[in-house]
Amino acid sequence: MPDRVLPGPVRDRDCIKEAVCIHTRKIFDSCKDKDCIEDLRFYPSAESQRYIEGAISVRAKSAELLYVTTDVEEITFNRGFYTVDLRYYYKIRGEAFALINKSSPITGLAVFDKRVILFGSEGNAKIFTSDTVVGGLDEQCLAKTNLPTAVVEAVDPIILGMKVVDVCDHRCDCEITEIPRCIRDAFGCELMMGGDSRRVYVTLGQFSIVRLERDSQLLMPAYDYCLPEKECIGTGEEDPCSLFSKISFPVDEFFPPDTIESSDNYREAKATLYR
């Protein structure tokens, strides 16, 4: 059985200088999702709603992921596992087309809820730190519970479809009762949450990674201190022509390709849909 490695200098090991004990977040479980979210309700601004009321069709322009809220709850019947409730907030831009007028821009909010179950282990210790609380009375940050931390990584979604329907022709929607102030501020105006006769629905493609992490002390090999090798370069010290000379000639811009191949690349697919 090999000897246990302890913090301190490491001998007889190539390149490794010492073993160091670090405090970091350890990932206990994670998952990736490729969600096709159909018929998300579009909550427009008051001006956009006027265009929607007289529109015969709508077209999507772009979708931006503003924020994702997370809520972690322990599963009582399955030790070490937790539910992670996620709410995605999107800023959707599109165009509304009427019979007599030209297209009009529309902007609004879409919200997507989902739940995942992940393993986050157990921990009963209360955590105290000496971090300064702005505006506090020398209070320490107290973690009342030792739940794992949920982390969500996501890219802006791809709009797969957008449609306008009469309210009576569509299913009854559950109204959103509360929208965070920071989300409302991202639109700069009030959003229409009800009282409309026509509504817009969007279909989105969302890629995301969800994981559960816990603060842990890990023993890691250290090779040396990390000293930057690159020297700082001032922005106004070099001649503009010298900077230009370092840029490669854009051959692809002058000579179109002989063939156009389909791509599964996220960026290329998104750019194609928004043309």
CSV table of N, CA and C in Angstrom, one decimal, residues 100-247:
chain,number,residue,atom,x,y,z
A,100,ILE,N,-51.2,46.6,-43.2
A,100,ILE,CA,-51.0,47.9,-43.8
A,100,ILE,C,-49.7,48.5,-43.4
A,101,ASN,N,-49.2,48.3,-42.2
A,101,ASN,CA,-48.0,48.9,-41.8
A,101,ASN,C,-46.7,48.0,-42.0
A,102,LYS,N,-45.6,48.6,-42.0
A,102,LYS,CA,-44.4,47.8,-42.0
A,102,LYS,C,-44.1,47.1,-40.7
A,103,SER,N,-43.1,46.3,-40.7
A,103,SER,CA,-42.8,45.5,-39.5
A,103,SER,C,-42.5,46.4,-38.3
A,104,SER,N,-42.9,46.0,-37.1
A,104,SER,CA,-42.6,46.8,-35.9
A,104,SER,C,-41.9,45.9,-34.9
A,105,PRO,N,-40.9,46.5,-34.2
A,105,PRO,CA,-40.1,45.7,-33.3
A,105,PRO,C,-40.9,45.4,-32.0
A,106,ILE,N,-40.8,44.2,-31.5
A,106,ILE,CA,-41.4,43.8,-30.2
A,106,ILE,C,-40.3,43.2,-29.3
A,107,THR,N,-40.5,43.5,-28.0
A,107,THR,CA,-39.6,43.0,-27.0
A,107,THR,C,-40.3,42.5,-25.8
A,108,GLY,N,-39.9,41.5,-25.2
A,108,GLY,CA,-40.6,41.0,-24.1
A,108,GLY,C,-39.8,39.9,-23.3
A,109,LEU,N,-40.4,39.4,-22.3
A,109,LEU,CA,-39.8,38.4,-21.4
A,109,LEU,C,-40.4,37.0,-21.6
A,110,ALA,N,-39.6,36.0,-21.5
A,110,ALA,CA,-40.0,34.6,-21.4
A,110,ALA,C,-39.3,34.0,-20.2
A,111,VAL,N,-40.1,33.1,-19.6
A,111,VAL,CA,-39.6,32.4,-18.4
A,111,VAL,C,-39.7,30.9,-18.5
A,112,PHE,N,-38.7,30.2,-18.2
A,112,PHE,CA,-38.7,28.7,-18.3
A,112,PHE,C,-38.3,28.1,-16.9
A,113,ASP,N,-39.1,27.2,-16.4
A,113,ASP,CA,-38.8,26.5,-15.1
A,113,ASP,C,-38.4,25.1,-15.4
A,114,LYS,N,-37.5,24.5,-14.6
A,114,LYS,CA,-37.1,23.1,-14.7
A,114,LYS,C,-36.6,22.7,-13.4
A,115,ARG,N,-36.5,21.4,-13.2
A,115,ARG,CA,-36.0,20.8,-11.9
A,115,ARG,C,-35.1,19.6,-12.3
A,116,VAL,N,-34.0,19.5,-11.6
A,116,VAL,CA,-33.1,18.4,-11.8
A,116,VAL,C,-32.8,17.8,-10.4
A,117,ILE,N,-32.4,16.6,-10.3
A,117,ILE,CA,-32.0,15.9,-9.1
A,117,ILE,C,-30.5,15.5,-9.2
A,118,LEU,N,-29.7,15.9,-8.2
A,118,LEU,CA,-28.3,15.6,-8.2
A,118,LEU,C,-27.8,15.2,-6.9
A,119,PHE,N,-26.7,14.5,-6.8
A,119,PHE,CA,-26.1,14.1,-5.6
A,119,PHE,C,-25.2,15.2,-5.1
A,120,GLY,N,-25.4,15.6,-3.8
A,120,GLY,CA,-24.6,16.7,-3.2
A,120,GLY,C,-23.9,16.3,-1.9
A,121,SER,N,-24.0,15.0,-1.5
A,121,SER,CA,-23.4,14.5,-0.3
A,121,SER,C,-24.1,15.1,1.0
A,122,GLU,N,-23.5,15.0,2.1
A,122,GLU,CA,-24.0,15.5,3.3
A,122,GLU,C,-23.0,16.3,4.1
A,123,GLY,N,-23.5,17.3,4.9
A,123,GLY,CA,-22.6,18.1,5.7
A,123,GLY,C,-23.4,18.7,6.8
A,124,ASN,N,-22.9,18.6,8.1
A,124,ASN,CA,-23.7,19.2,9.2
A,124,ASN,C,-23.0,20.3,9.9
A,125,ALA,N,-21.8,20.6,9.5
A,125,ALA,CA,-21.0,21.7,10.1
A,125,ALA,C,-21.6,23.1,9.7
A,126,LYS,N,-21.6,24.0,10.7
A,126,LYS,CA,-22.0,25.3,10.5
A,126,LYS,C,-20.7,26.1,10.1
A,127,ILE,N,-20.9,27.0,9.1
A,127,ILE,CA,-19.7,27.6,8.5
A,127,ILE,C,-19.7,29.1,8.9
A,128,PHE,N,-18.6,29.6,9.5
A,128,PHE,CA,-18.4,31.0,9.8
A,128,PHE,C,-17.2,31.5,9.1
A,129,THR,N,-17.3,32.7,8.6
A,129,THR,CA,-16.1,33.3,8.0
A,129,THR,C,-16.0,34.8,8.5
A,130,SER,N,-14.8,35.4,8.3
A,130,SER,CA,-14.6,36.7,8.7
A,130,SER,C,-14.8,37.8,7.6
A,131,ASP,N,-15.5,37.4,6.6
A,131,ASP,CA,-15.8,38.3,5.5
A,131,ASP,C,-16.5,39.5,6.0
A,132,THR,N,-16.2,40.7,5.5
A,132,THR,CA,-16.8,41.9,5.9
A,132,THR,C,-18.2,42.1,5.3
A,133,VAL,N,-19.2,42.4,6.1
A,133,VAL,CA,-20.5,42.7,5.6
A,133,VAL,C,-20.7,44.2,5.4
A,134,VAL,N,-20.9,44.7,4.2
A,134,VAL,CA,-21.0,46.1,3.9
A,134,VAL,C,-22.3,46.6,4.6
A,135,GLY,N,-22.2,47.6,5.5
A,135,GLY,CA,-23.3,48.1,6.2
A,135,GLY,C,-23.7,47.3,7.4
A,136,GLY,N,-23.0,46.3,7.7
A,136,GLY,CA,-23.3,45.5,8.9
A,136,GLY,C,-22.5,45.9,10.1
A,137,LEU,N,-22.8,45.3,11.3
A,137,LEU,CA,-22.2,45.6,12.5
A,137,LEU,C,-21.2,44.6,12.9
A,138,ASP,N,-20.1,44.5,12.1
A,138,ASP,CA,-19.0,43.5,12.3
A,138,ASP,C,-19.6,42.1,12.4
A,139,GLU,N,-20.6,41.8,11.6
A,139,GLU,CA,-21.2,40.5,11.6
A,139,GLU,C,-20.4,39.5,10.8
A,140,GLN,N,-20.5,38.3,11.1
A,140,GLN,CA,-19.8,37.2,10.3
A,140,GLN,C,-20.9,36.6,9.4
A,141,CYS,N,-20.4,36.1,8.3
A,141,CYS,CA,-21.3,35.5,7.4
A,141,CYS,C,-21.7,34.1,8.0
A,142,LEU,N,-22.9,33.9,8.3
A,142,LEU,CA,-23.3,32.6,8.9
A,142,LEU,C,-24.1,31.8,7.9
A,143,ALA,N,-23.7,30.6,7.6
A,143,ALA,CA,-24.5,29.7,6.8
A,143,ALA,C,-25.4,28.9,7.7
A,144,LYS,N,-26.7,29.2,7.7
A,144,LYS,CA,-27.6,28.6,8.6
A,144,LYS,C,-27.8,27.1,8.3
A,145,THR,N,-27.6,26.8,7.0
A,145,THR,CA,-27.7,25.4,6.6
A,145,THR,C,-26.5,25.0,5.8
A,146,ASN,N,-26.1,23.8,5.7
A,146,ASN,CA,-25.0,23.4,5.0
A,146,ASN,C,-25.4,22.7,3.7
A,147,LEU,N,-26.2,23.3,2.9
A,147,LEU,CA,-26.6,22.8,1.7
A,147,LEU,C,-25.5,23.0,0.6
A,148,PRO,N,-25.4,22.1,-0.3
A,148,PRO,CA,-24.5,22.3,-1.4
A,148,PRO,C,-24.9,23.5,-2.3
A,149,THR,N,-23.9,24.0,-3.0
A,149,THR,CA,-24.2,25.2,-3.8
A,149,THR,C,-24.5,24.7,-5.3
A,150,ALA,N,-25.5,25.2,-5.8
A,150,ALA,CA,-25.9,24.9,-7.2
A,150,ALA,C,-25.3,26.0,-8.1
A,151,VAL,N,-24.7,25.5,-9.2
A,151,VAL,CA,-24.1,26.3,-10.2
A,151,VAL,C,-24.6,26.0,-11.6
A,152,VAL,N,-25.0,27.0,-12.3
A,152,VAL,CA,-25.6,26.8,-13.7
A,152,VAL,C,-24.7,27.5,-14.7
A,153,GLU,N,-24.3,26.8,-15.7
A,153,GLU,CA,-23.6,27.4,-16.8
A,153,GLU,C,-24.5,27.2,-18.0
A,154,ALA,N,-24.8,28.3,-18.7
A,154,ALA,CA,-25.7,28.3,-19.9
A,154,ALA,C,-25.3,29.3,-20.9
A,155,VAL,N,-25.7,29.0,-22.1
A,155,VAL,CA,-25.4,30.0,-23.2
A,155,VAL,C,-26.8,30.6,-23.6
A,156,ASP,N,-26.7,31.7,-24.4
A,156,ASP,CA,-27.9,32.3,-24.9
A,156,ASP,C,-28.7,31.2,-25.8
A,157,PRO,N,-30.0,31.2,-25.6
A,157,PRO,CA,-30.7,30.1,-26.4
A,157,PRO,C,-30.8,30.4,-27.9
A,158,ILE,N,-31.2,29.4,-28.6
A,158,ILE,CA,-31.6,29.6,-30.0
A,158,ILE,C,-33.1,29.6,-30.2
A,159,ILE,N,-33.6,30.6,-30.8
A,159,ILE,CA,-35.0,30.7,-31.1
A,159,ILE,C,-35.4,29.8,-32.2
A,160,LEU,N,-36.2,28.8,-31.9
A,160,LEU,CA,-36.6,27.8,-32.9
A,160,LEU,C,-38.0,28.2,-33.6
A,161,GLY,N,-38.8,29.0,-32.9
A,161,GLY,CA,-40.1,29.4,-33.5
A,161,GLY,C,-40.7,30.5,-32.7
A,162,MET,N,-41.6,31.2,-33.3
A,162,MET,CA,-42.4,32.3,-32.7
A,162,MET,C,-43.7,32.4,-33.4
A,163,LYS,N,-44.8,32.5,-32.6
A,163,LYS,CA,-46.1,32.6,-33.2
A,163,LYS,C,-47.0,33.5,-32.4
A,164,VAL,N,-48.1,34.0,-33.0
A,164,VAL,CA,-49.1,34.8,-32.4
A,164,VAL,C,-50.4,34.1,-32.4
A,165,VAL,N,-51.2,34.1,-31.3
A,165,VAL,CA,-52.4,33.4,-31.3
A,165,VAL,C,-53.4,34.2,-30.5
A,166,ASP,N,-54.7,34.0,-30.8
A,166,ASP,CA,-55.8,34.5,-29.9
A,166,ASP,C,-55.8,33.8,-28.6
A,167,VAL,N,-56.1,34.6,-27.6
A,167,VAL,CA,-56.1,34.0,-26.2
A,167,VAL,C,-57.1,32.9,-26.1
A,168,CYS,N,-58.3,33.0,-26.7
A,168,CYS,CA,-59.2,31.9,-26.6
A,168,CYS,C,-58.8,30.6,-27.4
A,169,ASP,N,-57.8,30.7,-28.3
A,169,ASP,CA,-57.4,29.6,-29.0
A,169,ASP,C,-56.3,28.8,-28.4
A,170,HIS,N,-55.8,29.3,-27.3
A,170,HIS,CA,-54.7,28.7,-26.6
A,170,HIS,C,-55.0,28.2,-25.2
A,171,ARG,N,-54.2,27.3,-24.7
A,171,ARG,CA,-54.5,26.8,-23.4
A,171,ARG,C,-54.4,27.9,-22.3
A,172,CYS,N,-54.9,27.6,-21.2
A,172,CYS,CA,-54.9,28.6,-20.1
A,172,CYS,C,-53.4,28.6,-19.5
A,173,ASP,N,-52.8,29.8,-19.4
A,173,ASP,CA,-51.5,29.9,-18.9
A,173,ASP,C,-51.5,30.2,-17.4
A,174,CYS,N,-50.5,29.7,-16.7
A,174,CYS,CA,-50.3,30.1,-15.3
A,174,CYS,C,-49.5,31.5,-15.3
A,175,GLU,N,-50.1,32.5,-14.7
A,175,GLU,CA,-49.5,33.8,-14.7
A,175,GLU,C,-48.3,33.8,-13.7
A,176,ILE,N,-47.3,34.6,-14.1
A,176,ILE,CA,-46.2,34.8,-13.2
A,176,ILE,C,-46.6,35.8,-12.2
A,177,THR,N,-46.4,35.5,-10.9
A,177,THR,CA,-46.8,36.4,-9.8
A,177,THR,C,-45.7,37.4,-9.4
A,178,GLU,N,-44.5,37.0,-9.7
A,178,GLU,CA,-43.4,37.9,-9.2
A,178,GLU,C,-42.2,37.8,-10.2
A,179,ILE,N,-41.7,39.0,-10.5
A,179,ILE,CA,-40.5,39.1,-11.4
A,179,ILE,C,-39.5,39.9,-10.6
A,180,PRO,N,-38.2,39.4,-10.5
A,180,PRO,CA,-37.2,40.2,-9.8
A,180,PRO,C,-37.0,41.6,-10.4
A,181,ARG,N,-36.7,42.6,-9.5
A,181,ARG,CA,-36.6,43.9,-10.0
A,181,ARG,C,-35.5,44.1,-11.1
A,182,CYS,N,-34.4,43.3,-10.9
A,182,CYS,CA,-33.3,43.4,-11.8
A,182,CYS,C,-33.7,43.0,-13.2
A,183,ILE,N,-34.6,42.0,-13.3
A,183,ILE,CA,-35.1,41.5,-14.6
A,183,ILE,C,-36.0,42.6,-15.2
A,184,ARG,N,-36.9,43.2,-14.4
A,184,ARG,CA,-37.7,44.3,-14.9
A,184,ARG,C,-36.9,45.5,-15.4
A,185,ASP,N,-35.8,45.8,-14.7
A,185,ASP,CA,-35.0,46.9,-15.1
A,185,ASP,C,-34.3,46.7,-16.4
A,186,ALA,N,-34.1,45.4,-16.8
A,186,ALA,CA,-33.4,45.1,-18.0
A,186,ALA,C,-34.2,45.5,-19.2
A,187,PHE,N,-35.5,45.7,-19.0
A,187,PHE,CA,-36.4,46.1,-20.1
A,187,PHE,C,-36.7,47.6,-20.2
A,188,GLY,N,-36.5,48.3,-19.1
A,188,GLY,CA,-36.7,49.7,-19.0
A,188,GLY,C,-38.1,50.2,-19.1
A,189,CYS,N,-39.1,49.3,-19.0
A,189,CYS,CA,-40.5,49.6,-19.1
A,189,CYS,C,-41.3,48.5,-18.4
A,190,GLU,N,-42.6,48.8,-18.2
A,190,GLU,CA,-43.4,47.8,-17.6
A,190,GLU,C,-43.8,46.7,-18.6
A,191,LEU,N,-43.9,45.5,-18.1
A,191,LEU,CA,-44.3,44.4,-19.0
A,191,LEU,C,-45.8,44.0,-18.8
A,192,MET,N,-46.4,43.6,-19.8
A,192,MET,CA,-47.8,43.3,-19.8
A,192,MET,C,-48.0,41.8,-19.3
A,193,MET,N,-48.6,41.7,-18.1
A,193,MET,CA,-48.7,40.3,-17.6
A,193,MET,C,-50.1,39.7,-17.8
A,194,GLY,N,-51.1,40.5,-18.3
A,194,GLY,CA,-52.4,40.0,-18.5
A,194,GLY,C,-53.3,41.0,-19.2
A,195,GLY,N,-54.6,40.7,-19.4
A,195,GLY,CA,-55.5,41.6,-20.0
A,195,GLY,C,-55.4,41.8,-21.5
A,196,ASP,N,-54.7,40.8,-22.1
A,196,ASP,CA,-54.5,40.9,-23.6
A,196,ASP,C,-55.5,40.0,-24.3
A,197,SER,N,-55.7,40.3,-25.6
A,197,SER,CA,-56.6,39.4,-26.4
A,197,SER,C,-55.8,38.5,-27.4
A,198,ARG,N,-54.5,38.9,-27.6
A,198,ARG,CA,-53.6,38.1,-28.4
A,198,ARG,C,-52.3,38.0,-27.7
A,199,ARG,N,-51.7,36.8,-27.9
A,199,ARG,CA,-50.4,36.5,-27.2
A,199,ARG,C,-49.4,35.9,-28.2
A,200,VAL,N,-48.2,36.0,-27.8
A,200,VAL,CA,-47.1,35.5,-28.6
A,200,VAL,C,-46.4,34.4,-27.8
A,201,TYR,N,-46.0,33.3,-28.5
A,201,TYR,CA,-45.4,32.1,-27.8
A,201,TYR,C,-44.1,31.9,-28.6
A,202,VAL,N,-43.0,31.5,-27.9
A,202,VAL,CA,-41.8,31.2,-28.5
A,202,VAL,C,-41.3,29.8,-28.1
A,203,THR,N,-40.5,29.2,-29.0
A,203,THR,CA,-39.9,27.9,-28.8
A,203,THR,C,-38.4,28.1,-28.8
A,204,LEU,N,-37.7,27.7,-27.8
A,204,LEU,CA,-36.3,27.9,-27.6
A,204,LEU,C,-35.5,26.6,-27.5
A,205,GLY,N,-34.3,26.7,-27.9
A,205,GLY,CA,-33.3,25.6,-27.7
A,205,GLY,C,-32.3,26.0,-26.7
A,206,GLN,N,-32.2,25.4,-25.6
A,206,GLN,CA,-31.3,25.8,-24.5
A,206,GLN,C,-30.3,24.7,-24.1
A,207,PHE,N,-29.0,25.1,-24.1
A,207,PHE,CA,-27.9,24.2,-23.7
A,207,PHE,C,-27.5,24.7,-22.3
A,208,SER,N,-27.3,23.8,-21.3
A,208,SER,CA,-26.9,24.2,-20.0
A,208,SER,C,-26.2,23.0,-19.3
A,209,ILE,N,-25.4,23.4,-18.3
A,209,ILE,CA,-24.8,22.5,-17.4
A,209,ILE,C,-25.1,22.9,-16.0
A,210,VAL,N,-25.6,21.9,-15.2
A,210,VAL,CA,-25.9,22.1,-13.8
A,210,VAL,C,-25.0,21.3,-12.9
A,211,ARG,N,-24.5,21.8,-11.8
A,211,ARG,CA,-23.7,21.0,-10.9
A,211,ARG,C,-23.9,21.4,-9.4
A,212,LEU,N,-23.6,20.5,-8.5
A,212,LEU,CA,-23.7,20.8,-7.1
A,212,LEU,C,-22.2,20.7,-6.5
A,213,GLU,N,-21.9,21.7,-5.8
A,213,GLU,CA,-20.6,21.9,-5.2
A,213,GLU,C,-20.6,22.1,-3.7
A,214,ARG,N,-19.5,21.7,-3.0
A,214,ARG,CA,-19.4,21.9,-1.6
A,214,ARG,C,-18.0,22.4,-1.3
A,215,ASP,N,-17.8,23.3,-0.3
A,215,ASP,CA,-16.5,23.7,0.1
A,215,ASP,C,-15.8,22.5,0.7
A,216,SER,N,-14.5,22.3,0.2
A,216,SER,CA,-13.7,21.1,0.6
A,216,SER,C,-12.3,21.5,0.7
A,217,GLN,N,-11.5,20.8,1.5
A,217,GLN,CA,-10.1,20.9,1.5
A,217,GLN,C,-9.5,19.8,0.8
A,218,LEU,N,-8.7,20.1,-0.3
A,218,LEU,CA,-8.2,19.1,-1.1
A,218,LEU,C,-6.6,19.2,-1.1
A,219,LEU,N,-6.0,18.0,-1.2
A,219,LEU,CA,-4.5,18.0,-1.3
A,219,LEU,C,-4.1,17.9,-2.8
A,220,MET,N,-3.4,18.9,-3.2
A,220,MET,CA,-3.0,19.0,-4.6
A,220,MET,C,-1.5,19.1,-4.8
A,221,PRO,N,-1.0,18.5,-5.9
A,221,PRO,CA,0.4,18.7,-6.2
A,221,PRO,C,0.7,20.1,-6.7
A,222,ALA,N,1.8,20.7,-6.2
A,222,ALA,CA,2.2,22.0,-6.7
A,222,ALA,C,3.5,21.9,-7.4
A,223,TYR,N,3.6,22.5,-8.5
A,223,TYR,CA,4.9,22.5,-9.3
A,223,TYR,C,5.7,23.7,-9.0
A,224,ASP,N,5.1,24.9,-8.8
A,224,ASP,CA,5.9,26.1,-8.5
A,224,ASP,C,4.9,27.2,-8.4
A,225,TYR,N,5.3,28.4,-8.0
A,225,TYR,CA,4.4,29.6,-8.0
A,225,TYR,C,4.1,30.0,-9.5
A,226,CYS,N,2.9,30.5,-9.7
A,226,CYS,CA,2.5,30.8,-11.0
A,226,CYS,C,2.9,32.3,-11.3
A,227,LEU,N,4.0,32.5,-12.0
A,227,LEU,CA,4.5,33.8,-12.4
A,227,LEU,C,4.2,34.0,-13.8
A,228,PRO,N,3.5,35.1,-14.2
A,228,PRO,CA,3.2,35.4,-15.6
A,228,PRO,C,4.5,35.6,-16.4
A,229,GLU,N,4.5,35.0,-17.6
A,229,GLU,CA,5.6,35.0,-18.5
A,229,GLU,C,5.5,36.2,-19.5
A,230,LYS,N,4.2,36.6,-19.8
A,230,LYS,CA,4.0,37.6,-20.8
A,230,LYS,C,4.2,39.0,-20.2
A,231,GLU,N,4.9,39.9,-21.0
A,231,GLU,CA,5.1,41.2,-20.5
A,231,GLU,C,3.9,42.1,-20.9
A,232,CYS,N,3.6,43.1,-20.1
A,232,CYS,CA,2.5,44.1,-20.4
A,232,CYS,C,2.9,45.0,-21.6
A,233,ILE,N,2.0,45.2,-22.5
A,233,ILE,CA,2.2,46.0,-23.7
A,233,ILE,C,1.3,47.2,-23.6
A,234,GLY,N,1.8,48.4,-23.7
A,234,GLY,CA,0.9,49.6,-23.8
A,234,GLY,C,0.2,49.7,-25.1
A,235,THR,N,-1.0,50.3,-25.0
A,235,THR,CA,-1.9,50.4,-26.2
A,235,THR,C,-1.5,51.5,-27.1
A,236,GLY,N,-0.8,52.5,-26.6
A,236,GLY,CA,-0.5,53.7,-27.5
A,236,GLY,C,0.9,53.8,-27.8
A,237,GLU,N,1.7,52.8,-27.6
A,237,GLU,CA,3.1,52.9,-27.8
A,237,GLU,C,3.6,52.4,-29.1
A,238,GLU,N,2.8,51.6,-29.8
A,238,GLU,CA,3.2,51.0,-31.1
A,238,GLU,C,2.6,51.7,-32.2
A,239,ASP,N,3.4,51.8,-33.3
A,239,ASP,CA,2.9,52.4,-34.5
A,239,ASP,C,1.7,51.7,-35.1
A,240,PRO,N,0.7,52.4,-35.5
A,240,PRO,CA,-0.5,51.7,-36.1
A,240,PRO,C,-0.2,50.8,-37.3
A,241,CYS,N,0.7,51.2,-38.1
A,241,CYS,CA,1.1,50.4,-39.3
A,241,CYS,C,1.7,49.1,-38.9
A,242,SER,N,2.5,49.2,-37.8
A,242,SER,CA,3.1,48.0,-37.3
A,242,SER,C,2.1,47.0,-36.7
A,243,LEU,N,1.1,47.5,-36.1
A,243,LEU,CA,0.0,46.7,-35.6
A,243,LEU,C,-0.8,46.0,-36.8
A,244,PHE,N,-1.0,46.9,-37.8
A,244,PHE,CA,-1.7,46.4,-39.0
A,244,PHE,C,-0.9,45.3,-39.7
A,245,SER,N,0.4,45.4,-39.7
A,245,SER,CA,1.2,44.4,-40.4
A,245,SER,C,1.1,43.0,-39.8
A,246,LYS,N,0.7,43.0,-38.5
A,246,LYS,CA,0.6,41.7,-37.8
A,246,LYS,C,-0.7,40.9,-38.1
A,247,ILE,N,-1.7,41.6,-38.8
A,247,ILE,CA,-2.9,41.0,-39.1
A,247,ILE,C,-2.8,40.2,-40.4
